[in-house]
Coordinates of C-alpha atoms and ligand atoms in Angstrom, one line a residue:
X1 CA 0.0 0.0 0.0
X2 CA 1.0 3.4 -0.9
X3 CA 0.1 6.0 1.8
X4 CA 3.1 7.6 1.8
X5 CA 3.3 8.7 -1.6
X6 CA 0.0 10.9 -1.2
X7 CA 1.1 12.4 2.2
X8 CA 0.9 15.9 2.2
X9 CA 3.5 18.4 4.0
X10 CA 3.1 21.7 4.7
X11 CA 5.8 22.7 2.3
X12 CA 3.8 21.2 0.1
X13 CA 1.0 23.9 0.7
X14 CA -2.1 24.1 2.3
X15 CA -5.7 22.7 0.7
X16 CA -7.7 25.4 -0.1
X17 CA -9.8 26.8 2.8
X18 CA -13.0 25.1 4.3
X19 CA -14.5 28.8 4.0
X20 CA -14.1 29.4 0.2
X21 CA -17.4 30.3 -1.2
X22 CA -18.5 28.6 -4.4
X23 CA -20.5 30.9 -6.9
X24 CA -23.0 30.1 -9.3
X25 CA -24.0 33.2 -11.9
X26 CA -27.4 33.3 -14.0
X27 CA -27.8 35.7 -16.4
X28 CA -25.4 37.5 -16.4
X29 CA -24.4 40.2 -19.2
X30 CA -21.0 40.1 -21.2
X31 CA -19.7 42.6 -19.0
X32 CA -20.0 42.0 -15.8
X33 CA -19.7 37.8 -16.1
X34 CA -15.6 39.0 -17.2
X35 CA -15.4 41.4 -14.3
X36 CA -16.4 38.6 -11.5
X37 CA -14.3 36.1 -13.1
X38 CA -10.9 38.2 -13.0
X39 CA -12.2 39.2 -9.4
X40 CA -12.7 35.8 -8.4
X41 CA -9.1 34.9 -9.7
X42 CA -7.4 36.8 -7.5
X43 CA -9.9 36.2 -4.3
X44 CA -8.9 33.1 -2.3
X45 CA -12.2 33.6 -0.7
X46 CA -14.6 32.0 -3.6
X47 CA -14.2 30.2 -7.1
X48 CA -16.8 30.4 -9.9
X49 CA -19.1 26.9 -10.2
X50 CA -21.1 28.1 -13.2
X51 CA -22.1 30.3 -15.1
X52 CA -25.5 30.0 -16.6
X53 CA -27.5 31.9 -19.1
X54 CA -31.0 31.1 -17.7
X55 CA -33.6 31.9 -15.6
X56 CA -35.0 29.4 -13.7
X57 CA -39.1 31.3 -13.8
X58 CA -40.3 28.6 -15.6
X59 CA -41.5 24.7 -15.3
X60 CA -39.2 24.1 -18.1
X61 CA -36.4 25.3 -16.2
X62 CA -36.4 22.2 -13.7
X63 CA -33.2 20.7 -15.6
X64 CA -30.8 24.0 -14.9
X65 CA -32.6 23.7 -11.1
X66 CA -31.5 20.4 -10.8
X67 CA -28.1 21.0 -11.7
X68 CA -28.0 24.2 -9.3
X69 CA -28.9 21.5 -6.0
X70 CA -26.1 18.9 -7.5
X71 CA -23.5 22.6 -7.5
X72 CA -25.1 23.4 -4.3
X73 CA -23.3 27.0 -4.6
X74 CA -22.8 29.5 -1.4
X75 CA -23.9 32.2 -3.2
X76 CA -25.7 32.5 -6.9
X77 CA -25.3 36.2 -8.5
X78 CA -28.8 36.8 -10.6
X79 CA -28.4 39.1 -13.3
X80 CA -32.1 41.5 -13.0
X81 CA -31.4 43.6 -15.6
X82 CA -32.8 41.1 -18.6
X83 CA -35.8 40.6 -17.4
X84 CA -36.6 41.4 -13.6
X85 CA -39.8 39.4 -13.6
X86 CA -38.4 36.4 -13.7
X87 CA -35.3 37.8 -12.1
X88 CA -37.3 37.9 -9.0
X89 CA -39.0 34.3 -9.6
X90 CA -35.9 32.8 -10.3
X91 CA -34.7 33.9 -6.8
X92 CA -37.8 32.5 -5.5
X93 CA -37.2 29.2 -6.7
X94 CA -33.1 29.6 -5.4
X95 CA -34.4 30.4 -2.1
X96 CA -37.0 27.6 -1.8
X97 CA -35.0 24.6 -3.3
X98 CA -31.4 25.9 -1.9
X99 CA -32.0 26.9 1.5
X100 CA -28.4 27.5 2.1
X101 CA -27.8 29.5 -0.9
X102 CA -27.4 33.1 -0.5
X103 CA -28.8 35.1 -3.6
X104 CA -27.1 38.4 -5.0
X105 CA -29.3 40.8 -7.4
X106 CA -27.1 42.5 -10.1
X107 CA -28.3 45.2 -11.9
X108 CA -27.9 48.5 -13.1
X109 CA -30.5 50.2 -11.8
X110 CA -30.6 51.2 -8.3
X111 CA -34.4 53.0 -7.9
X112 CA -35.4 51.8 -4.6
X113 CA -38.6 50.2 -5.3
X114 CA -36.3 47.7 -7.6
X115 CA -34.3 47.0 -4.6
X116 CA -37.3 46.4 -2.2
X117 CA -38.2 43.8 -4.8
X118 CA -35.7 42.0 -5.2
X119 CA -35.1 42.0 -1.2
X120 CA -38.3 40.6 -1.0
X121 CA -37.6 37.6 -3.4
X122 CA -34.9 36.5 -1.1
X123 CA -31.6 38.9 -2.2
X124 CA -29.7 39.2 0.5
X125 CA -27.2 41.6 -1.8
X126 CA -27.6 44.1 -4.6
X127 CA -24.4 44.4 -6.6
X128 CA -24.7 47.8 -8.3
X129 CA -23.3 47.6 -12.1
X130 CA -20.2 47.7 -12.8
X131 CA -19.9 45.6 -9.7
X132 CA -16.4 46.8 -8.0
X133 CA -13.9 44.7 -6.7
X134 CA -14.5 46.2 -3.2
X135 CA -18.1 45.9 -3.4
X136 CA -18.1 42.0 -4.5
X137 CA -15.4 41.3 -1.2
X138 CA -17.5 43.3 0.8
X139 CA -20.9 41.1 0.2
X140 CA -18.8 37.6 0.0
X141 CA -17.1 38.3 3.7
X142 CA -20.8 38.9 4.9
X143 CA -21.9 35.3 3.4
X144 CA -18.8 33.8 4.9
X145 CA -18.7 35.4 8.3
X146 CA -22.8 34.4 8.3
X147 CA -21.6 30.8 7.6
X148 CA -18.9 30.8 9.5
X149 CA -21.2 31.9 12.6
X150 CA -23.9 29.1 11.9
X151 CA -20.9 26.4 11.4
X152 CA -19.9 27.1 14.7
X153 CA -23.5 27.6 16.4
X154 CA -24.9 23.7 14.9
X155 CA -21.1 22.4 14.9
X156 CA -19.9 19.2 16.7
X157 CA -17.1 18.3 17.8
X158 CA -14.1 16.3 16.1
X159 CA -12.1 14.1 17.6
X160 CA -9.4 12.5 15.8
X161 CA -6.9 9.5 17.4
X162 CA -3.3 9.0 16.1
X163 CA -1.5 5.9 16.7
X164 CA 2.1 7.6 17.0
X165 CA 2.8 4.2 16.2
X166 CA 1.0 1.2 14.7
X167 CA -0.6 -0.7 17.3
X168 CA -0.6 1.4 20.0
X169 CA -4.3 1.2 20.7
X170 CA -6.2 4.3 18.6
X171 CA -8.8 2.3 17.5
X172 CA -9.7 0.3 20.8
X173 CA -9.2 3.9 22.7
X174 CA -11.4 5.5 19.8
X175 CA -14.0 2.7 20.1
X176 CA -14.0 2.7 23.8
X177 CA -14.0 6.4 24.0
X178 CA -17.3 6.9 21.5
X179 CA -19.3 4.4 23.5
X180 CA -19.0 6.0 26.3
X181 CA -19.7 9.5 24.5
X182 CA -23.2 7.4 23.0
X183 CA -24.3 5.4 26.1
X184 CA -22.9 6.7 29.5
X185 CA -23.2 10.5 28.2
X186 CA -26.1 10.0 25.7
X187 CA -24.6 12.4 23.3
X188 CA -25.5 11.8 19.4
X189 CA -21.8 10.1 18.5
X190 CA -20.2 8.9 15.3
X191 CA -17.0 6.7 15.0
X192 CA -15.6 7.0 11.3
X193 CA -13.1 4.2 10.7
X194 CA -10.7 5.8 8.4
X195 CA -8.5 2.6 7.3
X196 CA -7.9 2.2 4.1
X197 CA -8.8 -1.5 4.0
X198 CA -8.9 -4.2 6.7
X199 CA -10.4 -1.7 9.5
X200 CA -10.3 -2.7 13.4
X201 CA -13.0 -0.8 14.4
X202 CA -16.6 -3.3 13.2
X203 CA -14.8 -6.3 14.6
X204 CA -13.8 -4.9 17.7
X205 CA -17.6 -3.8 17.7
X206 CA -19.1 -7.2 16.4
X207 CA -20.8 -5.2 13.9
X208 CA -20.8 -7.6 11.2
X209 CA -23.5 -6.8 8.6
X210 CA -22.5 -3.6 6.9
X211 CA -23.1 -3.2 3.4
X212 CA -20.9 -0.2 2.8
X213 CA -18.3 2.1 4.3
X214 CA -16.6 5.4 4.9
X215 CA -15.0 5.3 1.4
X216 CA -18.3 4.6 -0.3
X217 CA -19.9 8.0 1.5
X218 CA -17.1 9.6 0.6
X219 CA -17.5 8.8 -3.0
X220 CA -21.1 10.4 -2.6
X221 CA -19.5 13.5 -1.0
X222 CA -21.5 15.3 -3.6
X223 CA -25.0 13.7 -2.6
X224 CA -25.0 14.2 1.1
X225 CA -28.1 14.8 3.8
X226 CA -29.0 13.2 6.4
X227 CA -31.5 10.5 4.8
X228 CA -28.6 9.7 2.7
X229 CA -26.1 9.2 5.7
X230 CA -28.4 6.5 7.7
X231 CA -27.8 4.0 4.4
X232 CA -24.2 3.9 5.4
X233 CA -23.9 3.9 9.0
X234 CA -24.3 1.1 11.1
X235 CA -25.5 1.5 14.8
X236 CA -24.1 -0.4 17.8
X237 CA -26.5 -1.6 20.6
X238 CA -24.6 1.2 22.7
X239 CA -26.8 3.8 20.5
X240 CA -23.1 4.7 18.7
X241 CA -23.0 5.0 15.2
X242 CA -20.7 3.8 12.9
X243 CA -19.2 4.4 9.6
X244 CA -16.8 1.4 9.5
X245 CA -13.6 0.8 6.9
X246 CA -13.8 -1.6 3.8
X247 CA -12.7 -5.1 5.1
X248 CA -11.0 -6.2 2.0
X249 CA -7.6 -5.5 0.7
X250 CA -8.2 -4.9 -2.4
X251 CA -7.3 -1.1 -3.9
X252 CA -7.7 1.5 -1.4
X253 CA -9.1 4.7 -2.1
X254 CA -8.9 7.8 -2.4
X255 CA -10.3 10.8 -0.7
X256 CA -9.4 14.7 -2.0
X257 CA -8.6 17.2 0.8
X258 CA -11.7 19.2 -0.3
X259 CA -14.1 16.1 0.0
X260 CA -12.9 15.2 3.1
X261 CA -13.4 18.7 4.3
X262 CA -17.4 18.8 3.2
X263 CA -17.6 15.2 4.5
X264 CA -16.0 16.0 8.3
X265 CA -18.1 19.3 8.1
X266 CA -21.6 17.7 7.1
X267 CA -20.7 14.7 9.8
X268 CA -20.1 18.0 13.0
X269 CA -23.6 19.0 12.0
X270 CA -25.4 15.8 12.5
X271 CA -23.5 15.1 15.0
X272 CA -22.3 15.9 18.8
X273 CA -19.2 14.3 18.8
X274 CA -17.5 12.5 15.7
X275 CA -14.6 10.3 17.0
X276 CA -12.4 9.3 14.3
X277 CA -10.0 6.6 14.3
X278 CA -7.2 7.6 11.8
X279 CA -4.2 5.1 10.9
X280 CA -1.0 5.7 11.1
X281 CA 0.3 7.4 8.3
X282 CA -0.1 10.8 7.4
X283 CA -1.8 10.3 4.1
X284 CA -4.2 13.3 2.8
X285 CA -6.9 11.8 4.5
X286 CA -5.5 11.7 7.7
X287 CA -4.3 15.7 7.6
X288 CA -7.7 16.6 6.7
X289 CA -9.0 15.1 9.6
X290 CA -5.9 16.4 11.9
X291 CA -6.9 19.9 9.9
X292 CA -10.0 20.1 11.2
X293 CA -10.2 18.7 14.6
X294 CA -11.0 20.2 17.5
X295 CA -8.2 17.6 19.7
X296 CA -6.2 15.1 18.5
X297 CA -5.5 12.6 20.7
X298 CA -1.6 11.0 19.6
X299 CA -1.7 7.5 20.9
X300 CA 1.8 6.6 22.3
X301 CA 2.6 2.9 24.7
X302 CA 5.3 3.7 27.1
X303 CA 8.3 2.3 25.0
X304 CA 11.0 4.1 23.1
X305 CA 10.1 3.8 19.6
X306 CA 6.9 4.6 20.3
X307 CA 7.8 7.9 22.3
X308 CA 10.2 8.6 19.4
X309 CA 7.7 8.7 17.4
X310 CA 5.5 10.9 19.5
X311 CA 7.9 13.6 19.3
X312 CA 8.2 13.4 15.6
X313 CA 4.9 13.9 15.1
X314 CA 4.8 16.6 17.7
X315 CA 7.4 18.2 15.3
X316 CA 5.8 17.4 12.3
X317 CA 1.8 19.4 13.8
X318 CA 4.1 22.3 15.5
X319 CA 4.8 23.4 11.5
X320 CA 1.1 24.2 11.4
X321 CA -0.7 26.7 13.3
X322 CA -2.8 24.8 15.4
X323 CA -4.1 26.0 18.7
X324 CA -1.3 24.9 21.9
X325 CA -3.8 22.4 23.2
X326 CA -5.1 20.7 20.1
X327 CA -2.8 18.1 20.2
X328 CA -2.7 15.7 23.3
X329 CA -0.9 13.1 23.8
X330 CA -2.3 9.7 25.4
X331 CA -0.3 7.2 27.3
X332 CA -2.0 3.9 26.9
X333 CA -0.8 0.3 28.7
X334 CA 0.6 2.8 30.8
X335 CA 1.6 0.9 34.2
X336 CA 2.5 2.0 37.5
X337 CA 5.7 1.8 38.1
X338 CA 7.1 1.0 34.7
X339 CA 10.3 0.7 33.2
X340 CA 10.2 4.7 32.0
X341 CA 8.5 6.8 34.3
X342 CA 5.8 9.9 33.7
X343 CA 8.8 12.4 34.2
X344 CA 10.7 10.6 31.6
X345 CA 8.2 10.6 29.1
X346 CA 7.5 13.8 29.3
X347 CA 10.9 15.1 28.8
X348 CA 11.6 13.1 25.9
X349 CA 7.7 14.3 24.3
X350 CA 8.8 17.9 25.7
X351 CA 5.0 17.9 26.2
X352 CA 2.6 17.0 28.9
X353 CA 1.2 13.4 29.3
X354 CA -2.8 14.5 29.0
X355 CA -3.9 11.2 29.7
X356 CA -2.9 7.3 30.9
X357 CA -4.9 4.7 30.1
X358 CA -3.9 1.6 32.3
X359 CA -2.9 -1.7 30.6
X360 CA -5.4 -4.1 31.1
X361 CA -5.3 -6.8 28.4
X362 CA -8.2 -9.1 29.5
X363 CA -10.7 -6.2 30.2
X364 CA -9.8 -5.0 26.5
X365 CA -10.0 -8.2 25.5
X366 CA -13.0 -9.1 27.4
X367 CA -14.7 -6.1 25.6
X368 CA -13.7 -7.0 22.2
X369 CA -15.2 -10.6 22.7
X370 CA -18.3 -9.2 23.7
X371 CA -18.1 -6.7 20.7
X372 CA -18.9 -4.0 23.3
X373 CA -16.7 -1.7 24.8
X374 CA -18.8 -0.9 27.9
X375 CA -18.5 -4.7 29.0
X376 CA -15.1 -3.2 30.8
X377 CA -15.8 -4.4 34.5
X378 CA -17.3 -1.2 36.2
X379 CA -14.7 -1.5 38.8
X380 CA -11.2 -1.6 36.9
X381 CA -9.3 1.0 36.9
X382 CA -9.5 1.2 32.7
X383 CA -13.3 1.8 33.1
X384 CA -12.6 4.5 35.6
X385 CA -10.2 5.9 33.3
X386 CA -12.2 6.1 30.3
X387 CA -15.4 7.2 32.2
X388 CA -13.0 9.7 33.3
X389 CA -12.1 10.8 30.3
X390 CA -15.6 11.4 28.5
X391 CA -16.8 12.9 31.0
X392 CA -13.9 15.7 30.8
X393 CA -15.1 15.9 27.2
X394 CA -18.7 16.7 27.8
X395 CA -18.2 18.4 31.0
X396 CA -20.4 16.6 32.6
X397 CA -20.0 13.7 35.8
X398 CA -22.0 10.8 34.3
X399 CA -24.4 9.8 37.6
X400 CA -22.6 7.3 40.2
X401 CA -19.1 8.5 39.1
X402 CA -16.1 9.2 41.4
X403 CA -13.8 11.7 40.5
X404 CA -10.6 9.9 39.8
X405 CA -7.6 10.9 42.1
X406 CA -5.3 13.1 39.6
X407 CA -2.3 11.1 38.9
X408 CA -3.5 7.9 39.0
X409 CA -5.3 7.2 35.7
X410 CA -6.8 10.2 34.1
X411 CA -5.7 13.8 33.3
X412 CA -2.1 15.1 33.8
X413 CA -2.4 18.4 31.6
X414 CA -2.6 19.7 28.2
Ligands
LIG1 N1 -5.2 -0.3 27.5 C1 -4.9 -1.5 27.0 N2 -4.5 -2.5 27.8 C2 -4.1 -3.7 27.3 N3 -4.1 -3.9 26.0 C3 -4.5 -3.0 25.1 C4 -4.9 -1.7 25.6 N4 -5.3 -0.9 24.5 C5 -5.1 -1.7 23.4 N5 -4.6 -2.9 23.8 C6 -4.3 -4.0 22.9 O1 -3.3 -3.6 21.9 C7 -3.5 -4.1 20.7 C8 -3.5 -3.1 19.6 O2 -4.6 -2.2 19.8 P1 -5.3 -1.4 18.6 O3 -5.7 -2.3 17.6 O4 -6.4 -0.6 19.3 O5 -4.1 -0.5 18.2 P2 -4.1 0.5 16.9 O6 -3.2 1.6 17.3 O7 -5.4 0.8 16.5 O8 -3.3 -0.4 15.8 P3 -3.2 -0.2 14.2 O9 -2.0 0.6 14.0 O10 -3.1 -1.6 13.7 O11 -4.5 0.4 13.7 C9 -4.9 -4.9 20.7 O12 -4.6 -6.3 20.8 C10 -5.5 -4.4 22.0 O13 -6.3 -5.4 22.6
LIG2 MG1 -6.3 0.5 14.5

């Protein structure tokens, strides 16, 4: 397998930003369509999707409407100057079938009952002609601080878990960790398995009759809503739900940065927490995911080359400009008393331990025979860690809890 070749570094550039604004123009004269587009090419902030020559007033119409919902543009410019009448209807129909879709009038006539109308039939913007560069900026920032603002109101959280080296427990820690989140918390959880091929996470969950996968969805990035999600995911009797990897071997795919980025962002909306388990190997997949979440959690046993990796990859995340605390690193198997001690660890990581997970083989394994995580006895100390843990998350004691003593198993620092 070839993950390594499609790794991305930052010297290699950054993927284009989550907030850039696709555009879709209707109508629009000679002019002005050549103005936007040499705008556009030197604004970061939004690219053209099309540019049509219709209105959409009529029944006939439905075909260039259908196209417009497959586009799904931020914004669509509507020229009103041709023929405001169905200007205004076509706006209509943007603002019924594309409630996301924020609609621009262009025109140039600026009498204020023309205005009012088009206000009226859902214009959020009226570009006077010639539309000015400052002008354009001016009504795109609006759009993108408005969506940036609901993004953040309906967004959850994502939670991404890094083995710093293979085998060091992400997926059992990720599995363990969205139960928890589903069942002890009752918060609306997702676990995406992002393996390539031959993913951990549906066995260790006995989950056994999925038809498809994350790679399917993401090869529908185009198509998604909510209806269209529940075909793929599977749910566990813990009330998590899953998106699990393809279990064959056979050619792995492929997932652009900018997919990944719509898929991650739709997933926060529908849900409270979206735990995903990442493999190790920092593919174009995997940075997305690092990209966008909210922690990661670097997955590290107590052993050298495990800790040497740590640091590496600490290096690796310092390049970009991620918040101080967004990555954390996790000591699991951790044992009291072990060959290399807290201090030690910490020195070599330069970073605080944020959390130890105890080793406890047969409780893990326990839970992974029983294809359910929250078969960990209630009283060992890896439930009490991981109960810990969530709750930190949500902020929230689950009822019959005690706090953990700090130290033992649990939180060390950021
Ligand atoms: N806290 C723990 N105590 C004891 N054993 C553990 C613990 N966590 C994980 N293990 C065991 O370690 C092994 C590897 O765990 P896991 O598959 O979760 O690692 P991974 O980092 O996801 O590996 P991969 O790189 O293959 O995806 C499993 O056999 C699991 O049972
Ligand atoms: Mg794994």
């Amino acid at each position: 397998m070839d993950h390594e070749r499609k790794a991305r570094t930052p010297e290699r550039g950054r993927a284009p930003s989550v907030d850039s604004l696709s555009i879709a123009t209707l109508c629009l004269d000679t002019d002005s369509a050549e103005q936007i587009r040499s705008f556009l090419e030197s604004m970061p902030l939004a690219q053209l999707a099309t540019e049509l020559q219709h209105y959409l007033a009529d029944e006939q119409d439905s075909v260039f409407v259908d196209r417009l919902k497959d586009l799904k543009p931020d914004i669509c410019i509507i020229d009103f100057d041709r023929d405001r009448e169905k200007a205004s209807r076509t706006a209509e129909r943007i603002r019924e079938v594309l409630t996301e879709t924020a609609i621009f009038a262009a025109s140039s006539k600026s009498q204020p009952d023309f205005i009012i109308r088009a206000m009226r039939s859902g214009c959020s913007e009226y570009l006077a002609k010639p539309v000015g560069r400052d002008q354009l900026l001016e009504a795109l920032a609006r759009v993108g601080a408005r969506r940036k603002e609901k993004r953040e109101l309906a967004s959850g959280q994502l939670l991404a878990f890094l083995s710093a080296k293979g085998g060091t427990g992400a997926t059992t820690l990720s599995i363990h960790l969205a139960a928890h989140l589903a069942r002890n918390q009752g918060r609306r959880t997702l676990l995406v398995d992002l393996h390539p091929d031959l993913g951990d996470a549906a066995i260790f969950l006995a989950l056994t009759r999925h038809q498809y996968h994350f790679y399917d969805l993401a090869e529908n990035a185009h198509r998604l809503d909510s209806d269209f999600l529940q075909g793929f995911v599977v749910r566990h009797p813990s009330g998590l739900d899953v998106l699990p990897a393809p279990d064959g071997v056979d050619s792995p795919r492929h997932v652009a940065t900018d997919a990944m980025q719509r898929i991650l962002e739709f997933l926060r909306g529908q849900y409270e927490f979206v735990v995903v388990d990442c493999f190790p190997a920092l593919t174009e997949e995997v940075m997305a995911v690092i990209d966008m979440a909210d922690q990661v959690f670097l997955v590290a046993t107590p052993e050298i080359p495990a800790l040497r990796n740590v640091a590496r990859h600490l290096e690796f995340m310092g390049r970009f400009d991620y918040p101080r605390d967004k990555v954390r690193v996790v000591i699991n198997r951790h044992m009291k008393g072990g060959a290399i001690t807290d201090a030690q660890i910490e020195k070599a990581i330069r970073k605080n331990i944020y959390w130890k997970v105890p080793n406890q083989y047969n409780e893990v394994i326990r839970a992974i025979n029983n294809g359910d995580p929250l078969s960990v006895s209630p009283k060992s100390d890896l439930m009490a860690s991981l109960t810990e843990w969530t709750a930190s998350l949500t902020g929230k004691q689950p009822q019959g809890s005690k706090k953990q003593e700090k130290g033992m198993f649990g939180f060390l620092g950021g």
